[in-house]
Tab-separated table of C-alpha atoms and ligand atoms in Angstrom:
chain	number	residue	atom	x	y	z
A	1	MET	CA	-42.166	30.803	52.690
A	2	ASP	CA	-45.382	28.808	52.767
A	3	CYS	CA	-46.060	28.086	49.120
A	4	ASP	CA	-49.301	26.284	49.938
A	5	ALA	CA	-50.811	29.526	51.211
A	6	ALA	CA	-50.202	31.355	47.919
A	7	PRO	CA	-53.215	31.668	45.591
A	8	ASP	CA	-53.196	29.420	42.493
A	9	ARG	CA	-52.526	31.697	39.550
A	10	LEU	CA	-52.124	29.068	36.853
A	11	THR	CA	-53.440	25.531	36.805
A	12	ASP	CA	-52.845	22.813	34.231
A	13	SER	CA	-55.410	20.548	32.600
A	14	LEU	CA	-55.330	18.226	35.644
A	15	GLY	CA	-55.839	21.098	38.106
A	16	ARG	CA	-52.203	21.288	39.256
A	17	ALA	CA	-50.900	24.742	40.140
A	18	LEU	CA	-47.574	26.062	38.884
A	19	ARG	CA	-45.425	26.506	41.997
A	20	ASP	CA	-41.967	25.180	41.530
A	21	LEU	CA	-39.377	26.211	38.930
A	22	ARG	CA	-36.141	24.283	38.380
A	23	ILE	CA	-33.543	26.219	36.474
A	24	SER	CA	-30.625	24.433	34.865
A	25	VAL	CA	-27.703	26.861	34.567
A	26	THR	CA	-25.258	24.608	32.715
A	27	ASP	CA	-25.281	21.262	30.913
A	28	ARG	CA	-21.647	20.627	31.925
A	29	CYS	CA	-20.387	18.650	34.872
A	30	ASN	CA	-17.043	17.593	36.309
A	31	PHE	CA	-18.498	14.225	37.475
A	32	ARG	CA	-19.604	11.306	35.339
A	33	CYS	CA	-22.132	9.541	37.604
A	34	SER	CA	-23.147	6.498	35.573
A	35	TYR	CA	-26.868	7.002	36.305
A	36	CYS	CA	-26.730	10.518	34.824
A	37	MET	CA	-23.763	11.170	32.488
A	38	PRO	CA	-22.115	7.833	31.702
A	39	LYS	CA	-18.501	8.356	30.660
A	40	GLU	CA	-18.852	6.329	27.474
A	41	VAL	CA	-21.570	8.675	26.190
A	42	PHE	CA	-20.429	12.020	27.616
A	43	ASP	CA	-16.833	11.947	26.437
A	44	HIS	CA	-14.776	14.448	24.409
A	45	ARG	CA	-17.001	13.864	21.378
A	46	HIS	CA	-20.136	15.052	23.148
A	47	ALA	CA	-21.253	18.545	22.038
A	48	PHE	CA	-22.162	20.651	25.045
A	49	LEU	CA	-24.004	23.941	24.562
A	50	ALA	CA	-21.977	26.922	23.337
A	51	HIS	CA	-21.843	30.001	25.537
A	52	LYS	CA	-24.094	32.083	23.257
A	53	GLU	CA	-26.802	29.438	23.522
A	54	LEU	CA	-27.055	29.768	27.297
A	55	LEU	CA	-29.505	32.151	28.876
A	56	SER	CA	-27.650	35.027	30.508
A	57	PHE	CA	-28.254	35.772	34.204
A	58	GLU	CA	-30.373	38.758	33.131
A	59	GLU	CA	-32.489	36.546	30.864
A	60	ILE	CA	-32.925	33.912	33.566
A	61	THR	CA	-33.942	36.553	36.098
A	62	ARG	CA	-36.382	38.154	33.703
A	63	LEU	CA	-38.075	34.821	33.050
A	64	ALA	CA	-38.037	33.939	36.744
A	65	ARG	CA	-39.756	37.261	37.526
A	66	VAL	CA	-42.531	36.429	35.058
A	67	PHE	CA	-42.882	32.929	36.549
A	68	VAL	CA	-43.017	34.295	40.096
A	69	ALA	CA	-45.756	36.740	39.073
A	70	GLN	CA	-47.697	33.678	37.903
A	71	GLY	CA	-47.495	31.695	41.134
A	72	VAL	CA	-43.994	30.198	41.311
A	73	CYS	CA	-42.752	30.469	44.878
A	74	LYS	CA	-39.891	27.947	44.855
A	75	ILE	CA	-36.844	28.080	42.608
A	76	ARG	CA	-34.142	25.420	42.500
A	77	LEU	CA	-30.868	26.031	40.667
A	78	THR	CA	-29.422	22.908	39.153
A	79	GLY	CA	-27.515	21.579	36.131
A	80	GLY	CA	-25.161	19.857	35.159
A	81	GLU	CA	-23.089	21.104	38.018
A	82	PRO	CA	-24.454	24.579	38.792
A	83	LEU	CA	-21.362	25.727	40.674
A	84	LEU	CA	-19.337	25.377	37.455
A	85	ARG	CA	-21.277	28.326	35.998
A	86	LYS	CA	-19.011	31.320	36.441
A	87	ASP	CA	-20.087	33.843	39.107
A	88	LEU	CA	-23.233	31.898	39.989
A	89	GLU	CA	-23.507	33.933	43.180
A	90	HIS	CA	-24.462	36.940	41.004
A	91	LEU	CA	-27.482	35.020	39.745
A	92	VAL	CA	-28.323	33.986	43.306
A	93	ARG	CA	-28.254	37.643	44.341
A	94	MET	CA	-30.550	38.620	41.459
A	95	LEU	CA	-33.035	35.806	42.151
A	96	SER	CA	-33.089	36.338	45.890
A	97	ALA	CA	-34.329	39.889	45.291
A	98	LEU	CA	-37.509	38.603	43.587
A	99	ARG	CA	-40.796	38.965	45.468
A	100	THR	CA	-44.084	37.111	45.018
A	101	PRO	CA	-47.247	39.130	44.282
A	102	ASP	CA	-47.971	39.102	48.036
A	103	CYS	CA	-44.503	40.463	48.669
A	104	ARG	CA	-42.724	37.402	49.999
A	105	ALA	CA	-39.230	36.217	49.185
A	106	VAL	CA	-38.981	33.203	46.904
A	107	ASP	CA	-37.840	29.915	48.434
A	108	LEU	CA	-34.499	29.629	46.606
A	109	THR	CA	-32.331	26.532	46.767
A	110	LEU	CA	-29.483	24.868	44.872
A	111	THR	CA	-28.502	21.262	44.180
A	112	THR	CA	-24.775	20.565	43.803
A	113	ASN	CA	-22.341	17.693	43.724
A	114	GLY	CA	-20.388	19.626	46.355
A	115	SER	CA	-17.047	19.426	44.555
A	116	VAL	CA	-16.358	23.171	44.789
A	117	LEU	CA	-18.707	23.968	47.657
A	118	ALA	CA	-15.904	24.501	50.169
A	119	LYS	CA	-14.751	27.473	48.058
A	120	LYS	CA	-18.218	28.788	47.199
A	121	ALA	CA	-20.385	28.278	50.297
A	122	GLN	CA	-19.788	31.638	51.970
A	123	ALA	CA	-20.221	33.666	48.743
A	124	LEU	CA	-23.499	31.861	48.010
A	125	ARG	CA	-24.750	32.481	51.537
A	126	ASP	CA	-23.754	36.159	51.322
A	127	ALA	CA	-25.664	36.418	48.045
A	128	GLY	CA	-28.869	35.353	49.808
A	129	LEU	CA	-29.044	31.576	49.365
A	130	SER	CA	-30.130	29.845	52.556
A	131	ARG	CA	-30.941	26.272	51.497
A	132	ILE	CA	-28.770	23.788	49.698
A	133	ALA	CA	-28.822	20.102	48.685
A	134	VAL	CA	-25.593	18.177	48.175
A	135	SER	CA	-25.462	14.864	46.325
A	136	VAL	CA	-23.415	12.183	48.095
A	137	ASP	CA	-23.828	8.585	46.927
A	138	ALA	CA	-21.466	6.867	49.378
A	139	ILE	CA	-19.434	7.651	52.464
A	140	ASP	CA	-16.773	5.085	51.649
A	141	ASP	CA	-14.126	6.833	49.552
A	142	THR	CA	-13.589	3.948	47.125
A	143	VAL	CA	-17.303	3.586	46.423
A	144	PHE	CA	-17.734	7.360	46.141
A	145	ARG	CA	-14.885	7.636	43.614
A	146	ARG	CA	-16.411	4.787	41.595
A	147	MET	CA	-19.871	6.409	41.636
A	148	ASN	CA	-18.635	9.798	40.349
A	149	ASP	CA	-16.335	7.938	37.906
A	150	VAL	CA	-13.722	10.715	37.879
A	151	ASP	CA	-11.936	9.535	41.030
A	152	PHE	CA	-13.134	12.517	43.085
A	153	PRO	CA	-12.546	12.043	46.844
A	154	VAL	CA	-15.491	12.099	49.260
A	155	ALA	CA	-13.434	14.087	51.797
A	156	ASP	CA	-13.575	17.194	49.571
A	157	VAL	CA	-17.377	17.014	49.379
A	158	LEU	CA	-17.620	16.517	53.155
A	159	GLU	CA	-15.443	19.608	53.547
A	160	GLY	CA	-17.910	21.472	51.311
A	161	ILE	CA	-20.808	20.378	53.537
A	162	ALA	CA	-18.899	21.517	56.626
A	163	ALA	CA	-18.255	24.889	54.952
A	164	ALA	CA	-21.979	25.187	54.189
A	165	GLN	CA	-22.769	24.462	57.850
A	166	ARG	CA	-20.273	27.099	58.993
A	167	ALA	CA	-21.775	29.608	56.542
A	168	GLY	CA	-25.185	29.058	58.187
A	169	PHE	CA	-27.081	27.085	55.531
A	170	ALA	CA	-30.196	25.468	56.973
A	171	PRO	CA	-31.533	23.034	56.193
A	172	ILE	CA	-28.778	21.182	54.354
A	173	LYS	CA	-30.074	18.139	52.513
A	174	ILE	CA	-27.939	15.262	51.272
A	175	ASN	CA	-29.222	13.354	48.234
A	176	MET	CA	-28.125	9.753	47.734
A	177	VAL	CA	-29.198	7.937	44.572
A	178	VAL	CA	-29.381	4.246	45.447
A	179	LYS	CA	-28.533	1.612	42.837
A	180	ARG	CA	-29.060	-1.936	43.986
A	181	GLY	CA	-25.824	-3.897	43.779
A	182	THR	CA	-23.724	-0.730	43.400
A	183	ASN	CA	-24.098	1.405	46.533
A	184	ASP	CA	-26.951	-0.111	48.561
A	185	HIS	CA	-24.379	-1.428	51.044
A	186	GLN	CA	-23.648	2.247	51.789
A	187	ILE	CA	-27.153	2.996	53.123
A	188	LEU	CA	-26.425	2.187	56.780
A	189	PRO	CA	-22.935	3.766	56.748
A	190	MET	CA	-24.498	6.957	55.301
A	191	VAL	CA	-27.209	6.854	57.997
A	192	GLU	CA	-24.563	6.421	60.679
A	193	HIS	CA	-22.456	9.260	59.320
A	194	PHE	CA	-25.251	11.828	59.070
A	195	ARG	CA	-27.529	10.846	62.009
A	196	GLY	CA	-27.516	13.557	64.623
A	197	SER	CA	-25.591	16.029	62.418
A	198	GLY	CA	-28.577	18.253	61.636
A	199	VAL	CA	-28.465	17.534	57.907
A	200	ILE	CA	-31.349	15.670	56.273
A	201	LEU	CA	-30.359	12.568	54.318
A	202	ARG	CA	-32.655	11.719	51.400
A	203	PHE	CA	-32.584	8.520	49.399
A	204	ILE	CA	-33.584	8.697	45.732
A	205	GLU	CA	-34.705	5.687	43.723
A	206	PHE	CA	-32.635	5.198	40.574
A	207	MET	CA	-34.878	6.670	37.867
A	208	ASP	CA	-35.399	5.760	34.217
A	209	VAL	CA	-34.770	9.324	33.131
A	210	GLY	CA	-33.051	9.989	29.788
A	211	SER	CA	-31.978	7.349	27.293
A	212	THR	CA	-28.317	6.780	28.130
A	213	ASN	CA	-28.012	5.464	31.683
A	214	GLY	CA	-28.823	1.809	30.985
A	215	TRP	CA	-31.658	1.840	33.567
A	216	ARG	CA	-32.978	-1.525	34.713
A	217	MET	CA	-35.790	-2.142	37.184
A	218	ASP	CA	-33.731	-4.752	39.027
A	219	GLU	CA	-31.249	-2.006	39.965
A	220	VAL	CA	-33.984	-0.006	41.707
A	221	LEU	CA	-34.146	-0.539	45.453
A	222	PRO	CA	-37.754	0.257	46.430
A	223	SER	CA	-37.918	2.893	49.169
A	224	ALA	CA	-40.144	0.597	51.244
A	225	ASP	CA	-37.286	-1.944	51.448
A	226	LEU	CA	-34.809	0.804	52.280
A	227	ILE	CA	-36.994	2.135	55.108
A	228	ALA	CA	-37.408	-1.414	56.470
A	229	LEU	CA	-33.628	-1.827	56.460
A	230	ILE	CA	-32.999	1.413	58.354
A	231	ASN	CA	-35.948	0.892	60.696
A	232	ALA	CA	-34.610	-2.505	61.789
A	233	ARG	CA	-31.468	-0.793	63.034
A	234	TYR	CA	-32.652	2.710	63.918
A	235	PRO	CA	-36.426	2.734	64.539
A	236	LEU	CA	-38.295	5.319	62.488
A	237	GLU	CA	-41.678	7.010	62.521
A	238	ALA	CA	-43.414	8.687	59.579
A	239	LEU	CA	-43.794	12.454	59.465
A	240	GLU	CA	-46.525	14.458	57.741
A	241	PRO	CA	-45.533	16.103	54.428
A	242	ALA	CA	-44.271	19.651	54.976
A	243	ALA	CA	-45.933	20.919	51.794
A	244	ILE	CA	-48.263	19.872	48.994
A	245	GLY	CA	-46.298	18.476	46.057
A	246	GLU	CA	-43.313	17.558	48.219
A	247	THR	CA	-41.380	14.847	46.432
A	248	ALA	CA	-39.908	13.250	49.559
A	249	GLN	CA	-41.748	11.183	52.144
A	250	ARG	CA	-40.353	12.167	55.523
A	251	TRP	CA	-39.376	9.964	58.460
A	252	ARG	CA	-37.703	10.679	61.789
A	253	TYR	CA	-35.545	8.582	64.071
A	254	ARG	CA	-37.476	7.657	67.199
A	255	ASP	CA	-34.400	8.384	69.300
A	256	GLY	CA	-34.424	12.044	68.213
A	257	ALA	CA	-31.338	11.861	65.948
A	258	GLY	CA	-33.086	13.775	63.156
A	259	GLU	CA	-34.999	13.298	59.926
A	260	ILE	CA	-34.550	11.365	56.670
A	261	GLY	CA	-36.527	11.305	53.437
A	262	VAL	CA	-37.201	8.969	50.542
A	263	ILE	CA	-37.974	10.007	46.985
A	264	SER	CA	-39.814	7.076	45.444
A	265	SER	CA	-40.108	8.297	41.885
A	266	VAL	CA	-40.312	4.760	40.524
A	267	THR	CA	-42.341	2.808	43.085
A	268	ARG	CA	-44.706	5.543	44.232
A	269	ALA	CA	-45.492	8.048	41.495
A	270	PHE	CA	-46.299	11.547	42.717
A	271	CYS	CA	-47.522	13.103	39.459
A	272	ARG	CA	-50.876	14.004	40.984
A	273	ASP	CA	-49.260	16.787	43.003
A	274	CYS	CA	-46.535	17.699	40.509
A	275	THR	CA	-46.297	21.475	40.426
A	276	ARG	CA	-42.865	21.582	38.766
A	277	LEU	CA	-41.712	23.250	35.579
A	278	ARG	CA	-38.163	22.939	34.298
A	279	LEU	CA	-36.203	25.595	32.434
A	280	SER	CA	-33.217	24.319	30.488
A	281	THR	CA	-29.883	26.093	30.160
A	282	GLU	CA	-30.804	27.256	26.660
A	283	GLY	CA	-34.230	28.553	27.628
A	284	LYS	CA	-36.643	25.757	26.843
A	285	VAL	CA	-39.360	24.843	29.321
A	286	TYR	CA	-40.205	21.214	29.973
A	287	LEU	CA	-43.458	20.161	31.592
A	288	CYS	CA	-42.139	16.812	32.830
A	289	LEU	CA	-38.789	15.194	33.617
A	290	PHE	CA	-39.671	12.539	31.060
A	291	ALA	CA	-40.683	14.913	28.278
A	292	HIS	CA	-39.326	14.512	24.769
A	293	GLN	CA	-39.665	18.141	23.798
A	294	GLY	CA	-39.443	21.571	25.346
A	295	HIS	CA	-41.038	24.909	24.520
A	296	ASP	CA	-38.544	27.533	23.419
A	297	LEU	CA	-38.690	30.787	25.400
A	298	ARG	CA	-35.242	32.067	24.388
A	299	THR	CA	-36.421	33.132	20.934
A	300	LEU	CA	-39.257	35.085	22.544
A	301	LEU	CA	-36.892	36.646	25.074
A	302	ARG	CA	-34.494	37.730	22.342
A	303	SER	CA	-37.240	38.934	19.969
A	304	GLY	CA	-37.882	42.112	21.916
A	305	CYS	CA	-41.397	41.167	23.067
A	306	ASP	CA	-42.663	42.431	26.416
A	307	ASP	CA	-43.160	40.501	29.651
A	308	GLY	CA	-46.931	40.379	29.131
A	309	HIS	CA	-46.438	38.381	25.943
A	310	ILE	CA	-44.048	35.964	27.695
A	311	ALA	CA	-46.533	35.603	30.559
A	312	SER	CA	-49.392	34.705	28.245
A	313	THR	CA	-47.204	32.185	26.391
A	314	ILE	CA	-46.297	30.509	29.702
A	315	ALA	CA	-49.967	30.498	30.745
A	316	GLN	CA	-50.924	28.818	27.523
A	317	ILE	CA	-48.199	26.167	27.815
A	318	TRP	CA	-49.033	25.351	31.446
A	319	SER	CA	-52.800	25.297	30.927
A	320	HIS	CA	-52.449	22.523	28.322
A	321	ARG	CA	-50.193	20.379	30.513
A	322	SER	CA	-51.390	16.828	31.084
A	323	ASP	CA	-48.034	15.065	31.739
A	324	ARG	CA	-47.984	12.240	34.296
A	325	TYR	CA	-45.352	9.840	33.023
A	326	SER	CA	-44.530	8.082	36.308
A	327	GLU	CA	-48.178	7.300	36.994
A	328	LEU	CA	-48.597	5.934	33.488
A	329	ARG	CA	-45.420	3.862	33.798
A	330	SER	CA	-46.599	2.433	37.139
A	331	SER	CA	-49.877	1.373	35.596
A	332	GLY	CA	-48.157	-0.118	32.547
A	333	GLN	CA	-49.480	2.553	30.171
A	334	ALA	CA	-46.046	4.044	29.367
A	335	SER	CA	-42.631	2.611	28.842
A	336	ARG	CA	-39.175	4.085	28.360
A	337	ASP	CA	-38.678	2.141	25.142
A	338	SER	CA	-40.970	4.195	22.941
A	339	GLY	CA	-38.095	4.744	20.500
A	340	VAL	CA	-38.125	8.533	21.026
A	341	ARG	CA	-35.093	10.135	22.701
A	342	ARG	CA	-35.866	11.744	26.021
A	343	ILE	CA	-34.133	14.648	27.687
A	344	GLU	CA	-31.140	13.800	29.828
A	345	MET	CA	-30.850	14.536	33.550
A	346	HIS	CA	-27.638	16.603	33.288
A	347	TYR	CA	-29.430	18.847	30.753
A	348	ILE	CA	-32.589	19.423	32.743
A	349	GLY	CA	-31.291	18.983	36.276
A	350	GLY	CA	-33.705	16.640	38.070
B	1	SAM	N1	-24.844	18.112	39.644
B	1	SAM	C1	-25.752	18.403	40.691
B	1	SAM	C2	-25.891	17.222	41.636
B	1	SAM	O1	-25.468	16.135	41.279
B	1	SAM	O2	-26.445	17.431	42.703
B	1	SAM	C3	-27.115	18.866	40.224
B	1	SAM	C4	-27.709	18.204	39.016
B	1	SAM	S1	-28.137	16.496	39.246
B	1	SAM	C5	-28.774	16.070	37.656
B	1	SAM	C6	-29.575	16.628	40.293
B	1	SAM	C7	-29.930	15.388	41.073
B	1	SAM	O3	-30.394	14.403	40.179
B	1	SAM	C8	-28.807	14.791	41.867
B	1	SAM	O4	-29.173	14.628	43.221
B	1	SAM	C9	-28.603	13.450	41.206
B	1	SAM	O5	-28.132	12.492	42.093
B	1	SAM	C10	-29.981	13.152	40.674
B	1	SAM	N2	-30.015	12.176	39.584
B	1	SAM	C11	-29.330	12.218	38.425
B	1	SAM	N3	-29.632	11.143	37.660
B	1	SAM	C12	-30.527	10.393	38.361
B	1	SAM	C13	-31.220	9.166	38.112
B	1	SAM	N4	-31.068	8.473	36.994
B	1	SAM	N5	-32.070	8.720	39.061
B	1	SAM	C14	-32.258	9.407	40.207
B	1	SAM	N6	-31.648	10.578	40.489
B	1	SAM	C15	-30.785	11.062	39.587
B	2	SF4	FE1	-22.975	15.608	37.380
B	2	SF4	FE2	-24.948	15.770	39.107
B	2	SF4	FE3	-25.207	14.288	36.906
B	2	SF4	FE4	-23.551	13.456	38.789
B	2	SF4	S1	-25.765	13.704	38.988
B	2	SF4	S2	-23.098	13.543	36.593
B	2	SF4	S3	-22.802	15.360	39.586
B	2	SF4	S4	-25.005	16.467	36.958
B	3	SF4	FE1	-43.960	15.404	37.492
B	3	SF4	FE2	-43.469	14.140	35.214
B	3	SF4	FE3	-42.246	13.375	37.468
B	3	SF4	FE4	-44.868	12.916	37.134
B	3	SF4	S1	-43.204	12.033	35.947
B	3	SF4	S2	-43.885	13.723	38.982
B	3	SF4	S3	-45.466	14.757	35.969
B	3	SF4	S4	-42.017	15.354	36.418
């Protein structure tokens, strides 16, 4: 649906509408990508959330309904690895039944590492999901296994993508986080693999999210350099953004082999148009990926209050929002070393 056409129901203190809700359905994952859940930190001693702490599918759907009534028109399911949450297709079915105040379906999508997608693709499609993003950091099997750090083969993820294509998902997006010196030599092989296949490859700058991934600026490959590299081999032209607040800048191959995107979270902050709110697995909302603290909605949900009360709480939280971390970091007014622990990517889902 065209989110831009929907009326602004809630705006924050910088005039940004609430449009986009990211829901983390689990803090667990079967991969240990070093930029997200480094093995040394997320080992057997790490305490993941207990089942009773998680929002149930009914609680998630109830909150999502309240958010949609307040202007949210896009929902992304994420994690951790969302496909590890048992019976996720039931949640997909419940969310795909939601309608905006002007009676349109919500734009529902899911981000996955693809490890169990081959098994799940058809059930997800049948439940009403039509868009999907799969994270693939390398096409070379050795590099891929090193990136996920659990020795998972790339062939199984490619089989998941093929299953998603057969099930009729469109568009399918592939997300590649690029770390200079680790997988930047995989950029052209990834381009060559996915060009002309109909899927959209998107390159994400390695972000300084969380406090555990050992982020260093010299491991960030600026998107401008990446585009120059691809353009020298496969000439590109820029495309207009498809929607306000879109995180990716879009490009297309001049020879007609399709589209790619770059998400330049570090070198080109896009806070000005940030319409995203994040709901954690345990029911806290976060106003920014780089927030230190969330606002607890689970207690409200479980206290027996009505939807009107939840709606006014959300309105109050959003109306006070002034977060713009990436812009402040770019202008030297914020740094990751403030001494306060930030939320981790696997917990909030990107
Ligand atoms: N497990 C799923 C997956 O990997 O697609 C969903 C959750 S994952 C946290 C969501 C996205 O965040 C993935 O595309 C992942 O590559 C990206 N991501 C995680 N840590 C990142 C970081 N430090 N910088 C940039 N992107 C990151
Ligand atoms: Fe798991 Fe996704 Fe994080 Fe990798 S990026 S560790 S697959 S949650
Ligand atoms: Fe949005 Fe925060 Fe990212 Fe800026 S830094 S784009 S406000 S999530």
